Coordinates of C-alpha atoms in Angstrom, one line a residue:
M5 CA -105.4 104.5 -64.5
S6 CA -103.9 107.1 -62.2
C7 CA -101.4 106.3 -59.3
T8 CA -103.3 105.9 -56.1
C9 CA -100.5 105.9 -53.8
S10 CA -101.0 107.9 -50.8
R11 CA -98.9 111.0 -50.4
A12 CA -96.5 111.6 -47.3
G13 CA -97.7 113.4 -44.2
S14 CA -95.5 116.4 -43.0
P15 CA -94.2 117.9 -39.8
E16 CA -97.8 119.7 -39.5
I17 CA -99.1 116.2 -38.5
T18 CA -97.9 116.9 -34.9
K19 CA -100.6 119.7 -34.5
S20 CA -103.1 116.9 -34.0
N21 CA -101.8 114.2 -31.7
Q22 CA -104.6 111.8 -32.9
E23 CA -102.5 111.4 -36.0
T24 CA -99.5 110.0 -34.1
R25 CA -101.5 107.3 -32.5
P26 CA -101.5 104.2 -34.6
K27 CA -104.2 101.5 -34.8
I28 CA -101.4 98.8 -34.6
R29 CA -99.5 99.5 -31.3
T30 CA -96.9 96.7 -31.4
L31 CA -93.2 96.8 -32.3
K32 CA -91.8 93.7 -34.1
A33 CA -89.7 92.2 -31.2
V34 CA -86.1 91.6 -31.6
D35 CA -85.1 91.2 -27.8
E36 CA -86.7 91.6 -24.5
D37 CA -83.6 92.0 -22.3
P38 CA -83.0 94.8 -22.9
M39 CA -86.1 95.9 -24.9
I40 CA -85.4 96.1 -28.8
G41 CA -88.0 96.3 -31.4
E42 CA -88.4 97.2 -35.0
T43 CA -91.0 99.3 -36.6
P44 CA -93.6 97.0 -38.1
P45 CA -93.8 96.8 -42.0
S46 CA -97.3 98.4 -41.8
A47 CA -95.9 101.5 -40.4
L48 CA -93.2 102.0 -42.8
S49 CA -95.3 103.4 -45.4
S50 CA -96.1 106.5 -43.3
W51 CA -93.6 109.5 -43.5
L52 CA -94.0 110.2 -39.9
T53 CA -93.6 107.3 -37.5
P54 CA -96.2 107.1 -34.7
N55 CA -94.4 107.1 -31.3
P56 CA -95.4 103.9 -30.0
L57 CA -94.0 102.3 -33.4
F58 CA -90.8 104.1 -33.5
Y59 CA -88.1 101.4 -33.2
I60 CA -86.3 101.0 -30.0
R61 CA -82.6 99.9 -29.5
N62 CA -80.9 99.8 -26.2
H63 CA -77.8 98.2 -24.9
F64 CA -79.0 98.2 -21.3
P65 CA -82.2 98.1 -19.5
F66 CA -84.3 101.2 -18.9
P67 CA -82.6 103.2 -16.2
S68 CA -84.3 102.8 -12.8
V69 CA -83.6 106.3 -11.6
D70 CA -86.4 109.0 -11.2
A71 CA -86.7 110.2 -14.7
S72 CA -89.4 112.8 -13.8
E73 CA -88.9 116.4 -15.2
S74 CA -89.0 118.0 -11.7
T75 CA -85.8 116.0 -10.5
W76 CA -83.8 115.4 -13.5
R77 CA -80.5 117.2 -13.8
I78 CA -77.8 117.4 -16.6
T79 CA -74.2 118.0 -15.3
V80 CA -72.1 120.1 -17.7
D81 CA -68.3 119.9 -16.9
G82 CA -64.9 119.0 -18.2
E83 CA -62.8 121.7 -20.0
V84 CA -65.4 124.5 -19.4
G85 CA -65.0 127.7 -17.8
N86 CA -68.4 127.6 -16.1
P87 CA -69.6 124.1 -15.0
Q88 CA -73.4 123.9 -14.9
E89 CA -76.0 121.7 -13.3
L90 CA -79.1 122.1 -15.7
R91 CA -82.7 121.5 -14.8
F92 CA -85.3 120.5 -17.1
D93 CA -87.0 123.9 -16.7
D94 CA -83.4 125.6 -17.7
L95 CA -83.6 123.8 -21.0
L96 CA -87.3 125.0 -21.4
N97 CA -86.0 128.5 -21.0
L98 CA -83.6 128.3 -23.9
P99 CA -84.7 128.9 -27.5
R100 CA -86.6 125.9 -29.0
R101 CA -85.6 124.0 -32.2
T102 CA -87.8 121.6 -34.0
L103 CA -86.5 119.2 -36.7
A104 CA -87.8 116.3 -38.7
V105 CA -85.2 113.6 -38.3
T106 CA -85.0 110.0 -39.7
M107 CA -83.0 107.8 -37.4
E108 CA -81.6 104.6 -38.4
C109 CA -79.9 101.9 -36.2
A110 CA -76.3 101.3 -37.5
G111 CA -77.2 97.5 -37.7
N112 CA -80.4 97.8 -39.5
N113 CA -80.8 95.0 -42.1
R114 CA -77.9 93.2 -40.5
R115 CA -79.8 89.8 -41.4
D116 CA -79.1 90.5 -45.1
L117 CA -75.2 90.0 -44.8
E118 CA -73.7 86.8 -45.8
P119 CA -71.9 85.3 -44.1
K120 CA -74.0 86.0 -41.0
V121 CA -72.5 88.2 -38.3
P122 CA -73.3 88.5 -34.6
G123 CA -75.7 91.1 -33.1
N124 CA -79.4 91.8 -33.2
Q125 CA -80.7 90.4 -36.6
F126 CA -82.7 93.3 -38.0
D127 CA -84.7 93.4 -40.9
T128 CA -85.8 96.8 -42.4
G129 CA -87.6 98.1 -39.5
A130 CA -84.8 99.6 -37.3
V131 CA -85.4 103.0 -38.9
S132 CA -88.2 105.7 -38.2
T133 CA -88.8 109.3 -38.6
A134 CA -90.1 111.9 -35.9
V135 CA -90.4 115.4 -35.5
W136 CA -88.2 116.3 -32.5
T137 CA -88.3 119.4 -30.5
G138 CA -85.8 120.6 -28.0
T139 CA -82.9 123.2 -27.6
S140 CA -79.7 123.4 -29.5
L141 CA -76.8 121.8 -27.7
V142 CA -74.6 124.7 -28.7
D143 CA -76.7 127.1 -26.6
V144 CA -76.0 124.8 -23.5
L145 CA -72.2 124.7 -24.5
H146 CA -72.0 128.5 -24.9
T147 CA -73.5 129.1 -21.4
A148 CA -70.7 126.6 -19.8
G149 CA -67.8 128.3 -22.0
L150 CA -65.8 126.0 -24.0
K151 CA -62.1 126.0 -23.5
P152 CA -60.0 126.8 -26.8
E153 CA -58.4 123.3 -26.6
S154 CA -61.6 121.4 -26.5
V155 CA -61.9 118.7 -29.4
E156 CA -64.8 116.5 -28.4
I157 CA -68.0 116.4 -26.3
L158 CA -68.8 113.3 -24.5
F159 CA -72.4 112.4 -23.6
E160 CA -73.3 109.9 -20.8
G161 CA -76.6 108.4 -20.3
A162 CA -78.3 107.1 -17.2
D163 CA -78.5 103.5 -18.4
S164 CA -75.9 101.3 -17.3
G165 CA -74.7 97.7 -17.3
E166 CA -72.1 95.2 -18.5
P167 CA -71.8 95.7 -22.3
E168 CA -70.6 92.1 -22.6
P169 CA -69.7 89.4 -19.9
G170 CA -66.6 90.1 -18.0
K171 CA -66.6 93.9 -19.0
E172 CA -66.9 96.4 -16.2
I173 CA -70.3 98.0 -15.5
Q174 CA -70.4 101.4 -17.3
S175 CA -73.0 104.0 -18.6
Y176 CA -73.7 104.1 -22.2
S177 CA -71.5 106.9 -23.4
R178 CA -70.7 108.4 -26.8
S179 CA -68.6 111.4 -27.9
L180 CA -69.1 113.9 -30.9
P181 CA -66.6 116.0 -32.6
I182 CA -66.8 119.7 -31.8
E183 CA -68.0 120.8 -35.1
I184 CA -70.8 118.3 -34.9
A185 CA -71.7 119.2 -31.4
S186 CA -71.6 122.7 -32.0
H187 CA -74.0 122.6 -35.1
P188 CA -77.2 124.1 -34.1
D189 CA -79.2 121.2 -35.4
T190 CA -77.6 118.9 -32.8
I191 CA -80.2 119.1 -30.3
I192 CA -81.2 118.1 -26.6
A193 CA -84.7 116.8 -27.2
Y194 CA -87.8 116.7 -24.9
E195 CA -90.5 116.2 -27.3
M196 CA -91.4 113.6 -29.8
N197 CA -94.0 114.3 -32.5
G198 CA -95.3 117.0 -30.4
E199 CA -95.5 114.9 -27.3
P200 CA -93.3 114.6 -24.3
L201 CA -90.6 111.9 -24.7
T202 CA -91.6 108.5 -23.2
V203 CA -88.9 106.3 -21.0
E204 CA -88.6 104.1 -24.1
H205 CA -87.2 107.0 -26.0
G206 CA -85.0 108.5 -23.4
A207 CA -87.2 110.6 -21.3
P208 CA -87.1 113.2 -20.1
V209 CA -84.3 114.3 -22.4
R210 CA -82.0 112.9 -25.0
L211 CA -79.6 113.9 -27.7
V212 CA -80.8 114.0 -31.3
V213 CA -77.7 114.1 -33.9
P214 CA -79.4 114.5 -37.4
G215 CA -77.7 112.6 -40.2
W216 CA -75.9 110.1 -37.9
Y217 CA -76.7 106.6 -37.2
G218 CA -78.9 106.3 -34.0
M219 CA -76.0 105.1 -31.5
A220 CA -75.0 108.8 -31.5
S221 CA -78.3 110.1 -30.1
V222 CA -77.7 109.2 -26.5
K223 CA -80.8 108.6 -24.4
W224 CA -81.6 109.6 -20.7
L225 CA -78.9 112.2 -21.1
Q226 CA -77.4 113.1 -17.6
R227 CA -73.8 114.5 -18.2
I228 CA -72.0 116.4 -20.7
I229 CA -68.2 116.4 -20.5
V230 CA -66.0 118.6 -22.8
L231 CA -62.7 116.8 -23.5
T232 CA -59.4 117.9 -24.8
K233 CA -58.6 114.2 -25.9
P234 CA -60.7 111.9 -28.1
F235 CA -62.9 109.4 -26.1
K236 CA -61.8 105.9 -26.2
G237 CA -64.8 104.2 -24.6
Y238 CA -66.2 100.9 -25.4
F239 CA -69.1 102.1 -27.5
Q240 CA -66.6 104.5 -29.3
T241 CA -63.6 102.4 -30.1
Y242 CA -64.9 98.8 -30.0
K243 CA -68.6 98.9 -30.9
Y244 CA -69.7 101.0 -33.7
V245 CA -66.5 100.6 -35.6
V246 CA -66.8 99.2 -39.2
R247 CA -64.0 96.6 -39.5
Y248 CA -63.6 95.1 -43.1
E249 CA -62.1 91.7 -44.0
D250 CA -58.8 93.3 -45.2
G251 CA -58.2 94.5 -41.6
N252 CA -59.0 98.3 -42.2
E253 CA -61.5 99.9 -39.9
R254 CA -63.3 103.3 -39.4
P255 CA -66.0 104.6 -37.0
V256 CA -69.6 104.5 -37.9
R257 CA -70.9 108.1 -38.3
E258 CA -73.2 109.5 -41.0
M259 CA -76.0 107.2 -42.4
R260 CA -75.2 105.8 -45.9
V261 CA -77.5 106.5 -49.0
K262 CA -80.2 104.1 -48.8
S263 CA -83.9 103.1 -50.2
F264 CA -86.5 100.5 -49.8
I265 CA -89.9 99.7 -51.3
S266 CA -92.7 99.9 -48.7
T267 CA -95.7 99.3 -50.9
P268 CA -96.8 96.8 -52.0
R269 CA -95.6 94.1 -49.6
D270 CA -93.1 91.5 -50.6
K271 CA -94.5 88.5 -52.3
S272 CA -97.8 90.3 -53.2
I273 CA -100.1 88.8 -56.0
L274 CA -101.2 91.6 -58.4
K275 CA -103.1 92.1 -61.5
G276 CA -101.3 93.4 -64.5
G277 CA -101.5 96.9 -65.6
A278 CA -100.6 100.0 -63.8
I279 CA -99.0 98.9 -60.5
C280 CA -98.1 101.6 -58.0
L281 CA -94.7 101.2 -56.1
S282 CA -93.8 103.7 -53.3
G283 CA -91.0 103.7 -50.6
F284 CA -88.5 106.0 -48.9
A285 CA -84.8 107.0 -49.3
W286 CA -82.4 108.9 -47.2
S287 CA -78.7 109.7 -46.9
G288 CA -77.3 111.2 -43.7
R289 CA -76.9 114.9 -44.2
S290 CA -77.5 115.1 -47.8
D291 CA -80.7 115.3 -49.8
I292 CA -82.0 112.7 -52.1
D293 CA -81.5 113.6 -55.8
Q294 CA -83.0 110.5 -57.5
V295 CA -84.7 107.1 -56.8
E296 CA -84.7 104.6 -59.6
L297 CA -86.4 101.3 -60.1
S298 CA -85.5 98.2 -62.0
A299 CA -87.6 95.2 -62.9
D300 CA -84.9 93.3 -64.7
G301 CA -82.0 92.6 -62.2
G302 CA -80.4 96.0 -62.7
D303 CA -80.0 95.9 -66.5
S304 CA -82.4 99.2 -66.9
W305 CA -83.6 101.7 -64.6
E306 CA -86.4 104.1 -64.6
S307 CA -86.7 107.1 -62.3
A308 CA -89.4 107.5 -59.5
D309 CA -91.2 110.5 -58.5
L310 CA -90.1 112.3 -55.4
L311 CA -92.9 113.7 -53.4
G312 CA -94.1 114.7 -49.9
P313 CA -92.1 116.5 -47.5
S314 CA -88.5 117.1 -48.3
T315 CA -86.4 118.3 -45.2
R316 CA -82.7 118.1 -44.7
Y317 CA -82.6 115.3 -42.3
S318 CA -85.8 113.4 -43.0
W319 CA -86.2 110.5 -45.4
Q320 CA -87.8 111.3 -48.9
Q321 CA -90.9 109.5 -50.1
W322 CA -91.1 108.3 -53.6
N323 CA -93.8 106.7 -56.0
Y324 CA -93.5 104.9 -59.2
R325 CA -96.0 103.8 -61.7
W326 CA -95.0 100.5 -63.2
N327 CA -96.9 99.4 -66.3
T328 CA -96.7 95.8 -67.1
S329 CA -99.1 93.4 -69.0
K330 CA -97.0 90.3 -68.8
R331 CA -97.7 87.5 -66.3
G332 CA -94.9 86.1 -64.3
H333 CA -92.7 86.6 -61.2
Y334 CA -90.9 89.8 -60.8
T335 CA -88.1 91.2 -58.7
I336 CA -88.0 94.8 -58.4
I337 CA -85.1 96.6 -56.9
S338 CA -84.8 100.3 -55.7
R339 CA -81.6 102.4 -55.6
A340 CA -81.2 106.0 -54.4
R341 CA -78.5 108.8 -55.2
D342 CA -78.1 111.8 -53.0
T343 CA -77.1 115.4 -54.1
Q344 CA -73.4 114.6 -53.3
G345 CA -73.2 111.9 -56.0
N346 CA -73.2 109.0 -53.6
V347 CA -75.3 105.9 -55.2
Q348 CA -76.8 103.1 -53.2
P349 CA -74.6 100.0 -54.1
M350 CA -76.2 96.9 -55.4
R351 CA -74.4 94.9 -52.6
S352 CA -73.6 95.9 -49.1
V353 CA -70.0 95.8 -48.0
W354 CA -69.4 93.0 -45.5
N355 CA -68.0 93.9 -42.1
E356 CA -67.7 91.8 -39.0
M357 CA -70.3 93.6 -36.8
G358 CA -72.7 94.2 -39.8
Y359 CA -72.9 98.0 -39.6
E360 CA -74.3 100.3 -42.5
V361 CA -75.9 97.7 -44.6
N362 CA -77.2 99.7 -47.5
G363 CA -77.2 97.5 -50.4
T364 CA -80.1 97.6 -52.8
M365 CA -83.2 95.7 -51.5
S366 CA -85.6 93.8 -53.7
L367 CA -89.4 93.2 -53.6
C368 CA -90.7 90.0 -55.2
L369 CA -94.1 90.1 -57.0
D370 CA -96.4 87.7 -59.0
V371 CA -98.3 89.5 -61.8
L372 CA -101.5 87.8 -63.0

């Protein structure tokens, strides 16, 4: 019996918009105010996530401003020689850049941590992959003219509110180091899977920072500020900081190496013989070097086959043919290793806000 797991799609899928429209159009709801939803399990077996099923994470409600392309403006100021006010058409006149990027919420799989931590209790679905098109941020920065003393670039979204009771009303704002902001793959995006951005995903333009957790990719981008000192805002120095039990802390930045099993579903009942397992693995700005599977609690491991598209910033599909003739209950574990030698740990490191949960995940099967 040969493995019948389906092969992944590719960026070419966006040539047909019909391919990006799913039969199931409902996110797995996590919260309603603001709207937060996970990609449902049925969509996690596709290399490209259909737009309506791409996960949504917001801190504030969708902005009520006019987000039409004809009226939108982005201010570029701060420590620049030539302050700018860019229209949507100005971005279209700059060179286009298209990238396949896997984006993961920093709190994905938060509900797996013990003891429990506060925050949205995400399962596995706060991760999705899309093909983004826009213009390199560095082209905009060159036009404005950075001053030599610049150290960070601050991005302000049009969404605003109280980040928590008692805190002042503020816009969602995050900064990037100059070296990340100046990388040609950091883009101001206006298309997602070949279609214009929707309001849910930051229309008309948003930042996309490949390899970093999703909090860096500011939506509804309305202002870019060049700074000579590091930004100390709420979503930079209080939220999105990993705080360990020993008191040490560090900022959340690049995604950690991670994998999961998407097919078959957890708690499936299957006939013995050749059983196809498949899933995805990713790791920030590094390629996946290997995915391994264990059916004996990690005592032994076997390598899966890597297949489908392999791009620098998108997840890697893998397949594994597991042969078993013994009846019983099995727990299958997957783990990934990237080309920098980082290995997915067996256990996630607990931290008080539940970020960067990347411990191995298991799948339970009953074999008849």
